[in-house]
Amino acid sequence: MKKRLSLAATSLLSISLLLTACGGNNAGNANNGSANSGNNGAAATDNANSGNAAANAGGGNAAATDSEEKVNLNFWTLFDGGDGANMQTLVDEFNKSHPNIQVKNTKLVWGEYYTKLITAVGNGNGPDVGISHTSRLPDLIDQGVVTDVDDVAEVAGVDWSTYNQNLLNATIVDGKHYAAPIDTHPFIMFYNKKLLKDAGLLGEDGKPVLEQSADGFMKFLETLKAKLPAKVTPFALSNSNDDPYRLWWSLYSQQGGNDIVSDDLKSAAVDKEKGAKAADYIQKLYTGGYIKKNDPDFYKNFQSGTAAIMMTGVWATGTWESTKGLEFGAMPIPKIFDQEATWGDSHTIILPVTKDNDPAKRKAAIIFADWVATNGQIWAKAGHIPSKPSVLENADYKAMPYRSDYASVASTVKFSKPSTKNWQIRDNASFKILNEVWANKLEPTAAMDKLQDGVQKVLNE
Amino acid sequence: MRMSKLRADIQALLYLLPFLVIYILFTIWPMIKGVNMTFYKWTLIRKMKYIGWDNYSRMIHDKDMWAAIGHSVIFVVLTTPTMVILAIVLAMIANRKSRLQRLYRSVFFLPSVLSVAVASFLGLFVFQPYTGLVNSVLHLVNLLPENTEIFWLSETNLSWIAIALITLWWTVGFNFILYLSAMQEIPDEIYEAARLDGANDRQIFFRITFPYLNPITKTITMLQIIASFKVFMQIYIITGGGPLDKTRPIIQLIYQTGFKKNDLGYAATMSYMLFAILLVLSIFQYWLNNRKGANA
């Protein structure tokens, strides 16, 4: 009897020991969620009365409400580093200029942001305002995390025509606006002026001498390789995941390739011929020795002045600017195939579903979102391209170097279709298969067959 | 007599009650709830849909899951024996009467106090190409020709070696301490007697030290197997499960399924699969220990 009891006890104990590993993550999230919900809850009760009163008073007299009642907004962001500081500046400025709307900025860790957002909203403890990438928006909509903003935008008098339509259109799902885009952060090309000069490839205007074609770009790299010391990498790029994928997507889109998902978002629609051509071109950059094999840190490579060109998102501009002694330039990625196109995504401001969907708060939130977009010159410090063309004319923006060299890209960004599976397709199909191509372990044509199957598998799940 | 026994039991139960309540509430109940989850399509936002045994049949046919379990097994096979043998060797070194005894003890144990992030990043610095310690040293002693690099972290087999070595360096100290304290329990008289009888070092080790360490060896082995099966963080940081998911362990797959793919029901199902494996191993160990009824 005793023995059996102790056996039961030991096995129970070991069971719980074994399970703790899997439970760890959950517990962490739950803790954070409840911590946040505490704040939120307090804020909510503070405002419950005033909010409703404002809503009632509001009615037809919408414009007056924001000068009558004070609204507190809880804002969750995923920015760190320079982005985080710039967003905080924006929030502070907004609070100063809008005494009746106070925004509290809560910075979450980028890697956990979406998980926390979804969980918190599911528990009814989500924020009043949040950030979403355009590519992630459909998934959030599908899960019922995000509300459409057409009603409040109308009340608050948001003029959608002041936005860059390419960016705006990517946030419209089923004819409804779901977010206010504040930027686009496309994939562009950076170059080291000193090294290009050494290789005789820097023009009088400080821009690379480069013929915009498949052969032209290859020749450009060939010259860099031949003329620069062996230690210099002609083209700094990672060997896996994001950045080579972005380049592939850009080159695929430059040929007019369809999205890899069909229009009805139900099946994979890889344009194999164009995809293979793009993959083949990039594979040659690796096998031809223009890109350093398995470069452990291609950002550092470019930053320390040992790489002639590099490609990544515009967010690097801020980093290069603050690097002493780095003479660099920025430009759209070359037009290697038929038309200009590049990879890009946008940060947008969203209104998550809340317990009461308080109209006063929602209105204040969209006013805030629109204000952030209008004051994009602060946000552009990190390198992002502002979402409102009017900001591009702003003196502060114009005074910042580099940005105007690539601002035109905003209209040629090729966004992915509003599939709810965008991020899964990227992580579980595109990255995985293309990485094999870059490692020269898979033929580009075979890779496209695999990609088609992989995307389909994700869509089926 | 009988009455007082019952009373004692009730008394004991009363003392245990607070713990028992918490234990049931926070351990047993979540476990039952977890089993319940496996029958649902269950997302982070708790949109739930009952789907019966679907998650289980999907799991049986899921190549990715079997591959991930395979990877966890590879890791267990790579690390468990080395972790045990190295711990004994280190403990023997540190147990010798020597002026360096204290130094040995701290040096061998020190890496264990590092967090997984620190240990993993050190590993990255050591094994990365071009600038990593290993390749630099190989270049220096001309074992590796100039302009060639060993890509430790991007070739499947090499990355397993790198991950295993980093883990070994980082965690062996714990087993080492267990062995060291067990060795100090062995009475000196036995060694003296053996010496007087003319036993050599090898005989002393295999006839005295090792048999005395038998119970602790069993415990360490079991703990090590379970710990190795639960490997996740260092692989996540060092290779991210790559190249091509070839080093992705089962916990990472569970994490990705639950929190990245937003499919908690299926993630829970796979967790119970892992749980079943560990349970079988634990029972086997329990049976092994109790077979002769002697060892604890």
Short mmCIF file of C-alpha atoms in Angstrom, two decimals, chain A residues 75-80 84-85 88 105-109:
data_model
loop_
_atom_site.label_atom_id
_atom_site.label_comp_id
_atom_site.label_asym_id
_atom_site.label_seq_id
_atom_site.Cartn_x
_atom_site.Cartn_y
_atom_site.Cartn_z
CA PHE A 75 -0.62 52.29 -26.81
CA TRP A 76 1.40 49.12 -27.36
CA THR A 77 4.43 49.24 -29.61
CA LEU A 78 7.10 46.84 -30.71
CA PHE A 79 9.88 49.31 -31.43
CA ASP A 80 13.27 49.29 -29.85
CA GLY A 84 11.60 53.20 -29.98
CA ALA A 85 13.11 56.58 -29.16
CA GLN A 88 8.44 58.05 -27.77
CA ASN A 105 3.36 54.20 -24.71
CA THR A 106 4.08 50.63 -23.63
CA LYS A 107 7.09 49.12 -25.37
CA LEU A 108 6.93 45.37 -25.79
CA VAL A 109 9.68 43.10 -27.00
#
